[in-house]
Tab-separated table of C-alpha atoms and ligand atoms in Angstrom:
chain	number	residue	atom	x	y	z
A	297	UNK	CA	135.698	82.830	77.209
A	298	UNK	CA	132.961	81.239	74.864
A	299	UNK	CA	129.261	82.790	74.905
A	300	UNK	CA	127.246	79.931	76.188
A	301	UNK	CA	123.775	80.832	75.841
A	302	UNK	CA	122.313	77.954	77.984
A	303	UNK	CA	124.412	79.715	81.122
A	304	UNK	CA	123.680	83.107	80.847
A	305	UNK	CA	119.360	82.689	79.796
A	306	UNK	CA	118.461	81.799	83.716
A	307	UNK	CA	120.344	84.651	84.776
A	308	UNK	CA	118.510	87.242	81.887
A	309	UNK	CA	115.065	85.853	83.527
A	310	UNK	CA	116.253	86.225	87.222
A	311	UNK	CA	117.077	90.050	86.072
A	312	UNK	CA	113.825	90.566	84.241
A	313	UNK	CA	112.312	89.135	87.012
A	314	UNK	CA	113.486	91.146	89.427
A	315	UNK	CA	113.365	94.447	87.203
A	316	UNK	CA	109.466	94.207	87.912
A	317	UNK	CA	107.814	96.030	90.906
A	318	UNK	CA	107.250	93.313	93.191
A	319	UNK	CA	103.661	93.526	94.293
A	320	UNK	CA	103.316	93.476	98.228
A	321	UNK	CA	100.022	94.163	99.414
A	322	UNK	CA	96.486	92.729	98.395
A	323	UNK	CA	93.472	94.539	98.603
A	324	UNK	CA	90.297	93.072	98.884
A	325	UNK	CA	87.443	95.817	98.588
A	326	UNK	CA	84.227	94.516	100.344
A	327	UNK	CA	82.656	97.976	99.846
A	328	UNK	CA	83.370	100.972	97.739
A	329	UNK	CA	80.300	103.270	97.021
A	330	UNK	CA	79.780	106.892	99.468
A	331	UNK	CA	76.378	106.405	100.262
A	332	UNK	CA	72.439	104.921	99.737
A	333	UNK	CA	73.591	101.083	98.641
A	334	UNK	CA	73.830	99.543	101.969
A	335	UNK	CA	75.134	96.664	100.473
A	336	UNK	CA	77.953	98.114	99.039
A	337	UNK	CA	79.790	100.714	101.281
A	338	UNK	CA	83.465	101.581	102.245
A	339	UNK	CA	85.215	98.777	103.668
A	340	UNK	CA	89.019	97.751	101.897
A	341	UNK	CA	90.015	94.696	103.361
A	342	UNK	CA	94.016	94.461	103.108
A	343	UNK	CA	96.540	91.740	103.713
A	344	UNK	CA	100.370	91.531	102.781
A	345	UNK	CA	100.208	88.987	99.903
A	346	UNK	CA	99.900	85.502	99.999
A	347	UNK	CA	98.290	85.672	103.544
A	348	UNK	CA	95.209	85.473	104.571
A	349	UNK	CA	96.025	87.668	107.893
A	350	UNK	CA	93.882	90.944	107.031
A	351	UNK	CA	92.755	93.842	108.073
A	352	UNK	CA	89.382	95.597	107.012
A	353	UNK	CA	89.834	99.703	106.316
A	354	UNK	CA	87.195	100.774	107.271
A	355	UNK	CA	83.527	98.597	107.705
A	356	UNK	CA	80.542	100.078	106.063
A	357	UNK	CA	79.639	96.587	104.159
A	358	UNK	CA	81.282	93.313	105.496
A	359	UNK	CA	78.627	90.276	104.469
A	360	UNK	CA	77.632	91.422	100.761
A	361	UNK	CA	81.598	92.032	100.097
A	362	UNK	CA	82.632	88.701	101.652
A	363	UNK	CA	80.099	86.917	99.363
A	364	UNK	CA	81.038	88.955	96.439
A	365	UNK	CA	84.496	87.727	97.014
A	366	UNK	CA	83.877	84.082	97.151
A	367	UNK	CA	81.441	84.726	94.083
A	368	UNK	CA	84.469	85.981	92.182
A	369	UNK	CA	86.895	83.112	93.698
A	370	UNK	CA	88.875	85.791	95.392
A	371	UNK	CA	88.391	84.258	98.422
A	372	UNK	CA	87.491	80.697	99.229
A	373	UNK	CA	84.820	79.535	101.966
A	374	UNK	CA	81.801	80.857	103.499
A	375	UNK	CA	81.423	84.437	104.359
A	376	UNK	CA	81.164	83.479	108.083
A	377	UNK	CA	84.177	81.815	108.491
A	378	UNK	CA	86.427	84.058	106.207
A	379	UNK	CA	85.201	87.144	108.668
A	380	UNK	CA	86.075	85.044	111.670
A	381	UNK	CA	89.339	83.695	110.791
A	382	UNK	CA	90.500	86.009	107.867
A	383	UNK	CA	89.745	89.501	108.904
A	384	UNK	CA	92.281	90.172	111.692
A	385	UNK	CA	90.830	93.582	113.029
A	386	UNK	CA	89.436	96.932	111.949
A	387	UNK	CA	90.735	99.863	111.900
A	388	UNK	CA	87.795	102.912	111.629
A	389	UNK	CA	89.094	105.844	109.742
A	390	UNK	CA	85.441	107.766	111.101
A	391	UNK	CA	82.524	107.162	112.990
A	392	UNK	CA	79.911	108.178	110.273
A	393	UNK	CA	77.208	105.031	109.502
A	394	UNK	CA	78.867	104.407	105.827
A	395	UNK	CA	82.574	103.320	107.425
A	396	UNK	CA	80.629	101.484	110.628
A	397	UNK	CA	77.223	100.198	109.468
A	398	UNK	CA	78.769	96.672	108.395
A	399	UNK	CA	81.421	96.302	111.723
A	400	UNK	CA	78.010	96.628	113.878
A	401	UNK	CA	75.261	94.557	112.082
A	402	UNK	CA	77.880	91.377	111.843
A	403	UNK	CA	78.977	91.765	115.081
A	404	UNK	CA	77.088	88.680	116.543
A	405	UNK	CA	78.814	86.313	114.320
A	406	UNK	CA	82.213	87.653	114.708
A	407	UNK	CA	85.057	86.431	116.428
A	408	UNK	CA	87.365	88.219	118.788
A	409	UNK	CA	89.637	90.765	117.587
A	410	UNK	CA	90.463	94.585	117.726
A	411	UNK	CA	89.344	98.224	116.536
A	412	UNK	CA	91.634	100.814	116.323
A	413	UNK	CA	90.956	104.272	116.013
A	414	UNK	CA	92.207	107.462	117.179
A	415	UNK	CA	90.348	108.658	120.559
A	416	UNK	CA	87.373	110.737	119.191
A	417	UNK	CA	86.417	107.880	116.703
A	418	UNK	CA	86.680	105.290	119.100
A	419	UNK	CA	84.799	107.495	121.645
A	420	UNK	CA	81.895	107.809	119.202
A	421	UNK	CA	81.684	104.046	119.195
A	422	UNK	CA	81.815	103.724	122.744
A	423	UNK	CA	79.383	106.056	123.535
A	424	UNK	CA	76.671	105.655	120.440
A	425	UNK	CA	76.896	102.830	118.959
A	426	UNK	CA	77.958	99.501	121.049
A	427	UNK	CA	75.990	100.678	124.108
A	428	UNK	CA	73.035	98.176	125.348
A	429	UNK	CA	70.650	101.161	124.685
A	430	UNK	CA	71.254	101.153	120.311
A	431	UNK	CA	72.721	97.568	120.211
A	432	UNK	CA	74.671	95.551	122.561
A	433	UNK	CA	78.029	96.120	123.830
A	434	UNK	CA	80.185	93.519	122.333
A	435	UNK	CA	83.384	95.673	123.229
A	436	UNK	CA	85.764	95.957	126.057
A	437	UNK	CA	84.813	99.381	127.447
A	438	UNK	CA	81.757	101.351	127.998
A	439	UNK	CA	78.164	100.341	128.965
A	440	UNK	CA	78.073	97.341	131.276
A	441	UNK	CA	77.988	94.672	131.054
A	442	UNK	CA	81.024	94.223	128.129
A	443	UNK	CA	80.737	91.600	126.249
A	444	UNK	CA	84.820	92.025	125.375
A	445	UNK	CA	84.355	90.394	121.717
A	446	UNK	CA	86.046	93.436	120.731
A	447	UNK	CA	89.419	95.414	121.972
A	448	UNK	CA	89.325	99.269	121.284
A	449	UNK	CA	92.718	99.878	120.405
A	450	UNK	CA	93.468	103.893	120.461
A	451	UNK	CA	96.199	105.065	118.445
A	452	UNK	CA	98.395	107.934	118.486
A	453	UNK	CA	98.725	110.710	115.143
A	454	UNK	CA	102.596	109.783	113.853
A	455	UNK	CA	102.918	106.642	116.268
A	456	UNK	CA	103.432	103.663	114.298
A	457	UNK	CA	101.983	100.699	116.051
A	458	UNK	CA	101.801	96.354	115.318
A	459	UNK	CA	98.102	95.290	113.675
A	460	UNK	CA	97.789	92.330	115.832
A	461	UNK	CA	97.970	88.530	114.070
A	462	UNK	CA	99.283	89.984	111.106
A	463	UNK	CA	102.825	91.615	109.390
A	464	UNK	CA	102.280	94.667	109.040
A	465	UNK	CA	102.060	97.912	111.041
A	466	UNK	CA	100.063	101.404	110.814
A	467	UNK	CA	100.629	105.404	111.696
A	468	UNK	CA	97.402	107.204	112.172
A	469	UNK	CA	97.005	110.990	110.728
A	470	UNK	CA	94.116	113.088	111.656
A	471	UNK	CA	91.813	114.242	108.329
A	472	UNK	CA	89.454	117.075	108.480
A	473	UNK	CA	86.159	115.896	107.485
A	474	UNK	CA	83.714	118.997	108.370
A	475	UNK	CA	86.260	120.836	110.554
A	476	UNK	CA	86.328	120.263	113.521
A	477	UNK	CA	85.235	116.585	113.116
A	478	UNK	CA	88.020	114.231	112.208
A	479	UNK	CA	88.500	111.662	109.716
A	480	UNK	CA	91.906	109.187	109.573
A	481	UNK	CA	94.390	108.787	107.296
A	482	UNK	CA	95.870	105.090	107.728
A	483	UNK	CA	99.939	104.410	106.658
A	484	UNK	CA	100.040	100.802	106.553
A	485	UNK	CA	103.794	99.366	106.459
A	486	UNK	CA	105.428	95.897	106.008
A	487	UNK	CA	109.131	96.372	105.849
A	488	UNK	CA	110.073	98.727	103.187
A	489	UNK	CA	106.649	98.381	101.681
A	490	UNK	CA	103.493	101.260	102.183
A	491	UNK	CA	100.154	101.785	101.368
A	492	UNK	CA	98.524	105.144	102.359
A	493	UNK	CA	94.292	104.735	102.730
A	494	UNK	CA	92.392	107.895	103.498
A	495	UNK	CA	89.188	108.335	105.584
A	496	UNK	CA	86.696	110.649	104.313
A	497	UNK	CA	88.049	113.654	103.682
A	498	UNK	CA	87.854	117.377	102.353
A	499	UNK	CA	90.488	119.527	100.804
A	500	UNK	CA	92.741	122.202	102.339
A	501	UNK	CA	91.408	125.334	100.927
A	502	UNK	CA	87.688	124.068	101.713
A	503	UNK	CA	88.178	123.084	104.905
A	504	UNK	CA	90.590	125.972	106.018
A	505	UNK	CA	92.957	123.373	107.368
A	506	UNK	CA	96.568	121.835	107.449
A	507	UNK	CA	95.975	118.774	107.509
A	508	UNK	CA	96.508	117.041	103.888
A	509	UNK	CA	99.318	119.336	103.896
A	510	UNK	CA	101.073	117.833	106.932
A	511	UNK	CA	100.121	114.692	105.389
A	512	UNK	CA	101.320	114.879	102.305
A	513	UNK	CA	104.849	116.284	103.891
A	514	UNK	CA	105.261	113.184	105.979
A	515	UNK	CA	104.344	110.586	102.855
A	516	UNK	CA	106.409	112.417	100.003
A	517	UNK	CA	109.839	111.083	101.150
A	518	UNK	CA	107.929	107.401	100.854
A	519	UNK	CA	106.809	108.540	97.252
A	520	UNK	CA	110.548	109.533	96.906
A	521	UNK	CA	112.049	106.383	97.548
A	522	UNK	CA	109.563	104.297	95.700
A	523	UNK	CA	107.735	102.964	98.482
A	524	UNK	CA	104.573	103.854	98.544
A	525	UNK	CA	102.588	101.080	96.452
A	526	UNK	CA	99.283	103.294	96.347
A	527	UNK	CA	96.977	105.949	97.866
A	528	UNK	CA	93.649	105.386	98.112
A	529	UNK	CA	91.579	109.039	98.415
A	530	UNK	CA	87.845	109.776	98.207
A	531	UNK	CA	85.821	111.556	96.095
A	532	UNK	CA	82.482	111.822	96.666
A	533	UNK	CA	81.225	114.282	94.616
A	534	UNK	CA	81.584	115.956	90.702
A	535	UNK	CA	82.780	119.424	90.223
A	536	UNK	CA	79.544	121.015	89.701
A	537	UNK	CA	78.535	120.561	93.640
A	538	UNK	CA	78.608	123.782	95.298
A	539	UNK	CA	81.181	124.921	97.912
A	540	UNK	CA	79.176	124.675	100.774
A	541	UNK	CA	77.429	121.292	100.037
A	542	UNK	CA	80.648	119.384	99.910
A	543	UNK	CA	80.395	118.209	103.416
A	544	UNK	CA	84.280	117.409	104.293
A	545	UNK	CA	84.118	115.825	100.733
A	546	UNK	CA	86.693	116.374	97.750
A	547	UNK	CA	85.870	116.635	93.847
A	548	UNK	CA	87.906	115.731	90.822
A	549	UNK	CA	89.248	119.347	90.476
A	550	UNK	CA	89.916	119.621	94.403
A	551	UNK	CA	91.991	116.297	94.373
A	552	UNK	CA	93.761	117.025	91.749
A	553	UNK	CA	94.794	120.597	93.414
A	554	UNK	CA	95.527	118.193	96.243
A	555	UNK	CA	97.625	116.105	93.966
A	556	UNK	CA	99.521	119.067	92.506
A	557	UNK	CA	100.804	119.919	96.026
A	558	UNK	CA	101.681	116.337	96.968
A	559	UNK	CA	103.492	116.183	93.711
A	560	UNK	CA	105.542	119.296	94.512
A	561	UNK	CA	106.702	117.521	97.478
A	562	UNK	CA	106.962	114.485	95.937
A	563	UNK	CA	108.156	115.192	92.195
A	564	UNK	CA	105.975	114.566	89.325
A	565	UNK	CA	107.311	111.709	87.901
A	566	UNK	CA	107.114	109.802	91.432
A	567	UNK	CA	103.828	110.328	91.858
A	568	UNK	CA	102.426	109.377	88.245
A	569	UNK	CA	104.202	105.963	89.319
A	570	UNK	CA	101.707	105.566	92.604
A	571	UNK	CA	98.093	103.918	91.650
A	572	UNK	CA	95.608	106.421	93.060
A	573	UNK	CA	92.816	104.075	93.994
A	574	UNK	CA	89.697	106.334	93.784
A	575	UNK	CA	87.105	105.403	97.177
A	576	UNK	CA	83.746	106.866	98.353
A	577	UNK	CA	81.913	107.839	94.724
A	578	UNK	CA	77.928	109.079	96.418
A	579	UNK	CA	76.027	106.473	93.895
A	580	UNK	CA	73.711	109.847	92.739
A	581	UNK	CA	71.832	110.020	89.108
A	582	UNK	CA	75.101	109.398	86.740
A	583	UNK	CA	77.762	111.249	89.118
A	584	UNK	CA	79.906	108.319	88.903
A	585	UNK	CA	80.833	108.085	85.718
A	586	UNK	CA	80.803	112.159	85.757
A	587	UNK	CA	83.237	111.466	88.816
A	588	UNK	CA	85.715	109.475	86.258
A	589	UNK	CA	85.216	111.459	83.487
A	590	UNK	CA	85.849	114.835	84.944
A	591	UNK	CA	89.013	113.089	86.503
A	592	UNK	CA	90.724	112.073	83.367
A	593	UNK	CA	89.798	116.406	82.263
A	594	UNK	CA	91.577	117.604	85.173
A	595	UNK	CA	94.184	115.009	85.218
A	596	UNK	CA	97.585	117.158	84.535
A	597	UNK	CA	99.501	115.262	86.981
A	598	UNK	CA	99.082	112.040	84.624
A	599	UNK	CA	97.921	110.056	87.263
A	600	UNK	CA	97.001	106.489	87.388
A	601	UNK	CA	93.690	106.302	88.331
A	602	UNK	CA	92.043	102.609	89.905
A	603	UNK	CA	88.096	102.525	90.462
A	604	UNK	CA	88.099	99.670	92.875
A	605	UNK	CA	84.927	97.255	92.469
A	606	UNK	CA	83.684	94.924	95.405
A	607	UNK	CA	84.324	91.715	95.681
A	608	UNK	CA	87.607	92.258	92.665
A	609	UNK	CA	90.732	91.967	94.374
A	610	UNK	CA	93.464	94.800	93.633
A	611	UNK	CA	97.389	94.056	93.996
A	612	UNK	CA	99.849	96.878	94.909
B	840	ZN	ZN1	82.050	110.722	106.582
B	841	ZN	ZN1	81.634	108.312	104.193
């Protein structure tokens, strides 16, 4: 049979085509800093791509981080209708101010939709923070009257559950974040596609717990497989904060000790394939380029490291 190159280029570009990860999920970050800039604080907004169906992860800034957005054409509209009609729900890795601040202050001029949480989070929210006594009670349960804007949505550790008006699914984990206080770990899922966002959080060793560990068993096969488009992981501080300062918080030399036993699960080469998206700098003197900096030193996994900036939107 004669070579006809005319035949066989469509089919080449169909194979390179295809050869390429194809990206899934789209991240919008509306806040990424751990601390003083109110304006700027965690809160990932995420969306299977080509949708507009999201949910935010976590919801320490919402306003400044929608305008951002539109500023940089990432989003079109005004910031008021994009978090009525484009933010689907919230799901609220922790009660602390930083990851609720934004969820409560735009509450009046939001529309209808749920928060999920696992039962001591949402339990904080219920009981301190949409009450009629420190705001108004805009939720379904709790102080009287509700105003039933908002649907607490518990979730179970492990149970994989639908995110309402949108594709994709999540499994809760509990974090340790000062044990005993909890943090989440979120596994969002559409089909054979995963992202893995982490709560505040702090390591193993520190916070003489199992809980990464468990973790990181359950996610490995993921990393395995190739499905896991990215992990986004705090850290707050650099490596020269003390021990017993780190408040449930991880450093560059305690992630990557994190990393090291993810990997071992995992296998190296897996892991230096997932983007680690790096959340929840604290915005203190120069720590966060120290933060980066000590991260490419300690680096021997040969991560990818991301440094998510608000308002830029991120594809996985
Ligand atoms: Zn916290
Ligand atoms: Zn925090």
């Amino acid at each position: 049979m004669k070579f006809t190159p005319i035949l066989v280029l469509p089919f080449l570009i169909a194979f390179a085509a295809c050869a390429q990860p194809k990206t899934a999920f789209q991240v919008v970050p509306l806040g990424v800093k751990g601390g003083s800039d109110e304006s700027n604080l965690s809160a990932y907004a995420i969306a299977l791509k080509g949708t507009n169906e999201y949910v935010c992860l976590d919801a320490g800034t919402l306003h400044a981080g929608i305008e951002k957005a539109v500023l940089n054409k990432t989003w079109q509209g005004t910031a008021d209708e994009i978090l009525k009609n484009n933010i689907k729900g919230y799901l609220i890795s922790h009660p602390h101010l930083d990851h609720v601040a934004g969820l409560i202050i735009n509450a009046p001029d939001d529309s209808a939709k749920p928060i999920y949480g696992l039962p001591g989070c949402i339990d904080v929210l219920k009981t301190n923070y949409f009450t009629w006594k420190s705001w108004a009670n805009f939720t379904n349960e709790g102080d009287k009257p509700t105003l039933n804007k908002y649907t607490y949505t518990i979730l179970i550790p492990g149970t994989s559950v639908p995110l309402s008006n949108t594709t994709m699914r999540v499994t809760a984990f509990p974090l340790s974040h000062v044990n005993p206080y909890e943090s989440t770990a979120f596994l969002l899922q559409h089909n054979e596609d995963y992202l893995l966002y982490l709560g505040d959080t702090g390591s193993d060793e520190i916070e003489k717990s199992d809980k990464l560990l468990a973790l990181w068993r359950t996610v490995s096969p993921l990393i395995k497989e190739k499905k896991l488009k990215a992990i986004f992981i705090e850290v707050s501080f650099p490596n020269s904060q003390a021990d017993n300062l780190l408040f449930g918080h991880l450093t560059p030399r305690l992630l990557l000790k994190e990393m090291n036993v993810l990997s071992q699960q995992a296998g190296n080469s897996g892991l230096a394939n997932v983007p680690i998206v790096i959340t929840h700098r604290k915005p203190v003197g120069n720590n966060e380029e120290i933060i980066k900096k000590e991260l490419t030193q300690v680096n021997n996994l040969n991560l990818n490291f991301i440094y998510p900036e608000q308002g830029k939107s991120l594809e996985f």
